[in-house]
Amino acid sequence: LRPVYVRAHEVGNVEPLLWVGYSAPFGNSGATTYTDVWAEGNLGFIGSLESGVAILDVSGPGNPISLGTFVPAIPQQFYDVKAYGDHGYFSSLNGGGTFVVDVQSPAAASTVAQIDSSMGGHDNVRNSVIRDDYLYQINDNSASIHVFDISTPSLPTYVRTVNTADSVGIYDATVI
């Protein structure tokens, strides 16, 4: 028999969450499917299947302000949105891979690179993880996680592929 180990931690004083605001930058009529949210510094990002990625100023609690929208030349369904420094990493599950987007001027957000199969990555990306200048691309129909050095966002460099041997595919991951 193997011993079972249980780990717990002290939570301390727990405060209830308070509702402070709401934003539906592409409307809330049901015509847009919102997919993911992310915040980096004072910028917030909301992905969608139909309308691109909304970029918001989230510096004021309860008062998100629309700053711009990223929509590539060929429309994409953005399932995953992340940001790291001055760049957004917006991933598509319908063939676009991951768009590396300069968001320093949100009203004029522009693609500086695109990580897809031509660079050794996935064309269809369900999720991604960013940690310490590395982007990990995940496709839920693949056992492989593709790793890129993004220390120079405009020149992402393929590093390696991690084969998880998962028989179904990877939906999400975290890097420790």
PDB file of C-alpha atoms in Angstrom:
ATOM      1  CA  LEU A   1       0.000   0.000   0.000  1.00  0.00           C
ATOM      2  CA  ARG A   2       1.120   3.520  -0.698  1.00  0.00           C
ATOM      3  CA  PRO A   3       0.573   6.182   1.933  1.00  0.00           C
ATOM      4  CA  VAL A   4      -1.788   8.977   1.009  1.00  0.00           C
ATOM      5  CA  TYR A   5      -0.579  12.509   1.614  1.00  0.00           C
ATOM      6  CA  VAL A   6      -2.977  15.352   2.078  1.00  0.00           C
ATOM      7  CA  ARG A   7      -1.792  18.930   1.976  1.00  0.00           C
ATOM      8  CA  ALA A   8      -3.761  21.884   3.241  1.00  0.00           C
ATOM      9  CA  HIS A   9      -3.042  25.523   3.798  1.00  0.00           C
ATOM     10  CA  GLU A  10      -4.429  28.191   6.074  1.00  0.00           C
ATOM     11  CA  VAL A  11      -6.723  30.504   4.174  1.00  0.00           C
ATOM     12  CA  GLY A  12      -7.007  33.247   6.796  1.00  0.00           C
ATOM     13  CA  ASN A  13      -9.641  35.942   6.594  1.00  0.00           C
ATOM     14  CA  VAL A  14     -11.629  35.553   3.420  1.00  0.00           C
ATOM     15  CA  GLU A  15     -13.402  38.608   2.048  1.00  0.00           C
ATOM     16  CA  PRO A  16     -16.360  38.223  -0.303  1.00  0.00           C
ATOM     17  CA  LEU A  17     -15.866  39.396  -3.865  1.00  0.00           C
ATOM     18  CA  LEU A  18     -17.589  42.632  -4.762  1.00  0.00           C
ATOM     19  CA  TRP A  19     -19.061  43.383  -8.174  1.00  0.00           C
ATOM     20  CA  VAL A  20     -17.280  46.500  -9.462  1.00  0.00           C
ATOM     21  CA  GLY A  21     -17.974  46.680 -13.157  1.00  0.00           C
ATOM     22  CA  TYR A  22     -19.025  45.175 -16.434  1.00  0.00           C
ATOM     23  CA  SER A  23     -17.948  45.531 -20.028  1.00  0.00           C
ATOM     24  CA  ALA A  24     -19.355  44.107 -23.239  1.00  0.00           C
ATOM     25  CA  PRO A  25     -17.278  45.994 -25.806  1.00  0.00           C
ATOM     26  CA  PHE A  26     -18.914  44.227 -28.741  1.00  0.00           C
ATOM     27  CA  GLY A  27     -22.436  44.469 -27.297  1.00  0.00           C
ATOM     28  CA  ASN A  28     -24.488  41.977 -25.346  1.00  0.00           C
ATOM     29  CA  SER A  29     -27.187  41.083 -27.885  1.00  0.00           C
ATOM     30  CA  GLY A  30     -25.875  37.544 -28.301  1.00  0.00           C
ATOM     31  CA  ALA A  31     -24.316  38.319 -31.695  1.00  0.00           C
ATOM     32  CA  THR A  32     -20.806  38.058 -30.203  1.00  0.00           C
ATOM     33  CA  THR A  33     -19.397  35.100 -28.326  1.00  0.00           C
ATOM     34  CA  TYR A  34     -16.884  36.261 -25.729  1.00  0.00           C
ATOM     35  CA  THR A  35     -14.157  33.717 -25.093  1.00  0.00           C
ATOM     36  CA  ASP A  36     -11.362  34.852 -22.776  1.00  0.00           C
ATOM     37  CA  VAL A  37     -10.158  37.740 -20.638  1.00  0.00           C
ATOM     38  CA  TRP A  38      -6.716  38.863 -19.518  1.00  0.00           C
ATOM     39  CA  ALA A  39      -5.200  41.883 -17.810  1.00  0.00           C
ATOM     40  CA  GLU A  40      -1.653  43.206 -17.902  1.00  0.00           C
ATOM     41  CA  GLY A  41      -0.915  46.429 -16.057  1.00  0.00           C
ATOM     42  CA  ASN A  42      -3.731  48.878 -16.823  1.00  0.00           C
ATOM     43  CA  LEU A  43      -4.830  47.069 -19.990  1.00  0.00           C
ATOM     44  CA  GLY A  44      -7.567  44.487 -20.200  1.00  0.00           C
ATOM     45  CA  PHE A  45      -8.210  42.191 -23.175  1.00  0.00           C
ATOM     46  CA  ILE A  46     -11.418  40.396 -24.138  1.00  0.00           C
ATOM     47  CA  GLY A  47     -11.358  37.824 -26.938  1.00  0.00           C
ATOM     48  CA  SER A  48     -14.269  36.917 -29.161  1.00  0.00           C
ATOM     49  CA  LEU A  49     -15.155  34.521 -31.933  1.00  0.00           C
ATOM     50  CA  GLU A  50     -16.652  37.144 -34.240  1.00  0.00           C
ATOM     51  CA  SER A  51     -15.197  40.559 -33.439  1.00  0.00           C
ATOM     52  CA  GLY A  52     -11.477  40.262 -32.681  1.00  0.00           C
ATOM     53  CA  VAL A  53      -9.919  41.311 -29.377  1.00  0.00           C
ATOM     54  CA  ALA A  54     -11.118  44.347 -27.424  1.00  0.00           C
ATOM     55  CA  ILE A  55      -8.449  46.361 -25.609  1.00  0.00           C
ATOM     56  CA  LEU A  56      -9.625  48.247 -22.516  1.00  0.00           C
ATOM     57  CA  ASP A  57      -8.227  50.629 -19.940  1.00  0.00           C
ATOM     58  CA  VAL A  58      -8.971  48.873 -16.641  1.00  0.00           C
ATOM     59  CA  SER A  59      -7.125  51.304 -14.355  1.00  0.00           C
ATOM     60  CA  GLY A  60     -10.344  52.633 -12.796  1.00  0.00           C
ATOM     61  CA  PRO A  61     -12.303  50.062 -10.784  1.00  0.00           C
ATOM     62  CA  GLY A  62     -15.751  49.577 -12.248  1.00  0.00           C
ATOM     63  CA  ASN A  63     -15.077  51.826 -15.212  1.00  0.00           C
ATOM     64  CA  PRO A  64     -13.405  49.929 -18.082  1.00  0.00           C
ATOM     65  CA  ILE A  65     -12.845  52.206 -21.074  1.00  0.00           C
ATOM     66  CA  SER A  66     -12.584  50.883 -24.621  1.00  0.00           C
ATOM     67  CA  LEU A  67      -9.245  51.875 -26.197  1.00  0.00           C
ATOM     68  CA  GLY A  68      -9.298  49.875 -29.397  1.00  0.00           C
ATOM     69  CA  THR A  69      -9.853  46.568 -31.109  1.00  0.00           C
ATOM     70  CA  PHE A  70      -7.412  44.193 -32.740  1.00  0.00           C
ATOM     71  CA  VAL A  71      -8.833  42.558 -35.863  1.00  0.00           C
ATOM     72  CA  PRO A  72      -6.376  40.891 -38.260  1.00  0.00           C
ATOM     73  CA  ALA A  73      -6.714  41.200 -42.045  1.00  0.00           C
ATOM     74  CA  ILE A  74      -8.204  37.687 -42.178  1.00  0.00           C
ATOM     75  CA  PRO A  75     -10.791  37.406 -39.356  1.00  0.00           C
ATOM     76  CA  GLN A  76      -9.966  34.888 -36.638  1.00  0.00           C
ATOM     77  CA  GLN A  77     -11.801  33.267 -33.755  1.00  0.00           C
ATOM     78  CA  PHE A  78      -9.735  34.226 -30.717  1.00  0.00           C
ATOM     79  CA  TYR A  79     -10.149  31.558 -28.052  1.00  0.00           C
ATOM     80  CA  ASP A  80      -7.180  32.612 -25.943  1.00  0.00           C
ATOM     81  CA  VAL A  81      -5.842  36.070 -25.123  1.00  0.00           C
ATOM     82  CA  LYS A  82      -2.728  36.788 -23.086  1.00  0.00           C
ATOM     83  CA  ALA A  83      -0.443  39.783 -22.685  1.00  0.00           C
ATOM     84  CA  TYR A  84       3.157  40.042 -21.594  1.00  0.00           C
ATOM     85  CA  GLY A  85       4.842  43.408 -21.386  1.00  0.00           C
ATOM     86  CA  ASP A  86       3.812  45.620 -24.312  1.00  0.00           C
ATOM     87  CA  HIS A  87       2.528  42.755 -26.463  1.00  0.00           C
ATOM     88  CA  GLY A  88      -0.638  40.735 -26.747  1.00  0.00           C
ATOM     89  CA  TYR A  89      -0.553  37.057 -27.661  1.00  0.00           C
ATOM     90  CA  PHE A  90      -3.916  36.262 -29.239  1.00  0.00           C
ATOM     91  CA  SER A  91      -4.516  32.651 -30.262  1.00  0.00           C
ATOM     92  CA  SER A  92      -6.958  31.319 -32.808  1.00  0.00           C
ATOM     93  CA  LEU A  93      -8.484  27.876 -33.116  1.00  0.00           C
ATOM     94  CA  ASN A  94      -9.365  28.341 -36.778  1.00  0.00           C
ATOM     95  CA  GLY A  95      -5.979  28.394 -38.474  1.00  0.00           C
ATOM     96  CA  GLY A  96      -4.250  31.598 -37.401  1.00  0.00           C
ATOM     97  CA  GLY A  97      -1.912  30.255 -34.734  1.00  0.00           C
ATOM     98  CA  THR A  98      -0.869  32.940 -32.242  1.00  0.00           C
ATOM     99  CA  PHE A  99      -0.755  36.596 -33.260  1.00  0.00           C
ATOM    100  CA  VAL A 100       1.923  38.650 -31.516  1.00  0.00           C
ATOM    101  CA  VAL A 101       0.459  42.151 -31.310  1.00  0.00           C
ATOM    102  CA  ASP A 102       2.085  45.430 -30.282  1.00  0.00           C
ATOM    103  CA  VAL A 103      -0.432  47.021 -27.881  1.00  0.00           C
ATOM    104  CA  GLN A 104       1.594  50.080 -26.823  1.00  0.00           C
ATOM    105  CA  SER A 105      -0.893  52.198 -28.811  1.00  0.00           C
ATOM    106  CA  PRO A 106      -4.143  50.253 -28.281  1.00  0.00           C
ATOM    107  CA  ALA A 107      -6.097  52.212 -30.891  1.00  0.00           C
ATOM    108  CA  ALA A 108      -3.524  51.128 -33.492  1.00  0.00           C
ATOM    109  CA  ALA A 109      -2.658  47.626 -32.236  1.00  0.00           C
ATOM    110  CA  SER A 110      -0.753  45.785 -34.953  1.00  0.00           C
ATOM    111  CA  THR A 111       0.662  42.345 -35.651  1.00  0.00           C
ATOM    112  CA  VAL A 112       4.456  42.125 -35.284  1.00  0.00           C
ATOM    113  CA  ALA A 113       4.686  38.321 -35.711  1.00  0.00           C
ATOM    114  CA  GLN A 114       2.512  35.265 -36.162  1.00  0.00           C
ATOM    115  CA  ILE A 115       3.424  31.927 -34.586  1.00  0.00           C
ATOM    116  CA  ASP A 116       2.013  29.041 -36.627  1.00  0.00           C
ATOM    117  CA  SER A 117       3.120  25.815 -38.337  1.00  0.00           C
ATOM    118  CA  SER A 118       5.498  27.718 -40.620  1.00  0.00           C
ATOM    119  CA  MET A 119       7.577  28.396 -37.465  1.00  0.00           C
ATOM    120  CA  GLY A 120       7.146  24.947 -35.885  1.00  0.00           C
ATOM    121  CA  GLY A 121       3.993  25.814 -33.929  1.00  0.00           C
ATOM    122  CA  HIS A 122       0.313  24.959 -34.031  1.00  0.00           C
ATOM    123  CA  ASP A 123      -2.050  26.539 -36.547  1.00  0.00           C
ATOM    124  CA  ASN A 124      -4.984  25.905 -34.213  1.00  0.00           C
ATOM    125  CA  VAL A 125      -4.303  27.058 -30.653  1.00  0.00           C
ATOM    126  CA  ARG A 126      -6.789  26.481 -27.828  1.00  0.00           C
ATOM    127  CA  ASN A 127      -4.677  27.956 -25.030  1.00  0.00           C
ATOM    128  CA  SER A 128      -1.233  29.280 -24.322  1.00  0.00           C
ATOM    129  CA  VAL A 129       0.958  29.850 -21.309  1.00  0.00           C
ATOM    130  CA  ILE A 130       3.551  32.599 -20.976  1.00  0.00           C
ATOM    131  CA  ARG A 131       6.328  32.376 -18.424  1.00  0.00           C
ATOM    132  CA  ASP A 132       9.784  33.964 -18.273  1.00  0.00           C
ATOM    133  CA  ASP A 133       9.973  35.015 -21.943  1.00  0.00           C
ATOM    134  CA  TYR A 134       8.585  31.690 -23.215  1.00  0.00           C
ATOM    135  CA  LEU A 135       5.262  31.004 -24.877  1.00  0.00           C
ATOM    136  CA  TYR A 136       3.801  27.490 -24.730  1.00  0.00           C
ATOM    137  CA  GLN A 137       1.221  26.767 -27.465  1.00  0.00           C
ATOM    138  CA  ILE A 138      -1.497  24.198 -26.758  1.00  0.00           C
ATOM    139  CA  ASN A 139      -3.894  22.533 -29.208  1.00  0.00           C
ATOM    140  CA  ASP A 140      -6.645  20.379 -27.715  1.00  0.00           C
ATOM    141  CA  ASN A 141      -6.301  17.888 -30.593  1.00  0.00           C
ATOM    142  CA  SER A 142      -2.581  17.342 -30.032  1.00  0.00           C
ATOM    143  CA  ALA A 143      -0.378  15.767 -27.381  1.00  0.00           C
ATOM    144  CA  SER A 144       2.376  18.255 -28.268  1.00  0.00           C
ATOM    145  CA  ILE A 145       3.115  21.572 -26.601  1.00  0.00           C
ATOM    146  CA  HIS A 146       5.230  23.890 -28.762  1.00  0.00           C
ATOM    147  CA  VAL A 147       7.629  26.229 -26.955  1.00  0.00           C
ATOM    148  CA  PHE A 148       8.863  29.598 -28.288  1.00  0.00           C
ATOM    149  CA  ASP A 149      11.313  32.171 -26.977  1.00  0.00           C
ATOM    150  CA  ILE A 150       9.472  35.511 -27.058  1.00  0.00           C
ATOM    151  CA  SER A 151      12.190  37.676 -25.487  1.00  0.00           C
ATOM    152  CA  THR A 152      12.132  39.606 -28.778  1.00  0.00           C
ATOM    153  CA  PRO A 153       8.382  39.630 -29.535  1.00  0.00           C
ATOM    154  CA  SER A 154       8.781  40.542 -33.192  1.00  0.00           C
ATOM    155  CA  LEU A 155      11.138  37.566 -33.702  1.00  0.00           C
ATOM    156  CA  PRO A 156       9.722  34.601 -31.771  1.00  0.00           C
ATOM    157  CA  THR A 157      12.060  31.626 -31.935  1.00  0.00           C
ATOM    158  CA  TYR A 158      11.040  27.972 -31.857  1.00  0.00           C
ATOM    159  CA  VAL A 159      12.730  26.236 -28.902  1.00  0.00           C
ATOM    160  CA  ARG A 160      11.297  22.725 -28.730  1.00  0.00           C
ATOM    161  CA  THR A 161       8.243  20.522 -28.727  1.00  0.00           C
ATOM    162  CA  VAL A 162       7.172  18.740 -25.563  1.00  0.00           C
ATOM    163  CA  ASN A 163       5.382  15.480 -26.351  1.00  0.00           C
ATOM    164  CA  THR A 164       3.047  14.694 -23.459  1.00  0.00           C
ATOM    165  CA  ALA A 165       1.942  11.320 -24.904  1.00  0.00           C
ATOM    166  CA  ASP A 166      -1.624  12.265 -23.980  1.00  0.00           C
ATOM    167  CA  SER A 167      -4.019  10.141 -26.040  1.00  0.00           C
ATOM    168  CA  VAL A 168      -6.748  12.792 -26.241  1.00  0.00           C
ATOM    169  CA  GLY A 169      -5.009  16.169 -26.526  1.00  0.00           C
ATOM    170  CA  ILE A 170      -4.118  18.999 -24.173  1.00  0.00           C
ATOM    171  CA  TYR A 171      -6.716  21.639 -23.327  1.00  0.00           C
ATOM    172  CA  ASP A 172      -4.744  23.797 -20.884  1.00  0.00           C
ATOM    173  CA  ALA A 173      -1.537  23.792 -18.881  1.00  0.00           C
ATOM    174  CA  THR A 174       0.488  25.775 -16.414  1.00  0.00           C
ATOM    175  CA  VAL A 175       4.230  26.143 -16.077  1.00  0.00           C
ATOM    176  CA  ILE A 176       5.880  25.705 -12.691  1.00  0.00           C
TER     177      ILE A 176
END
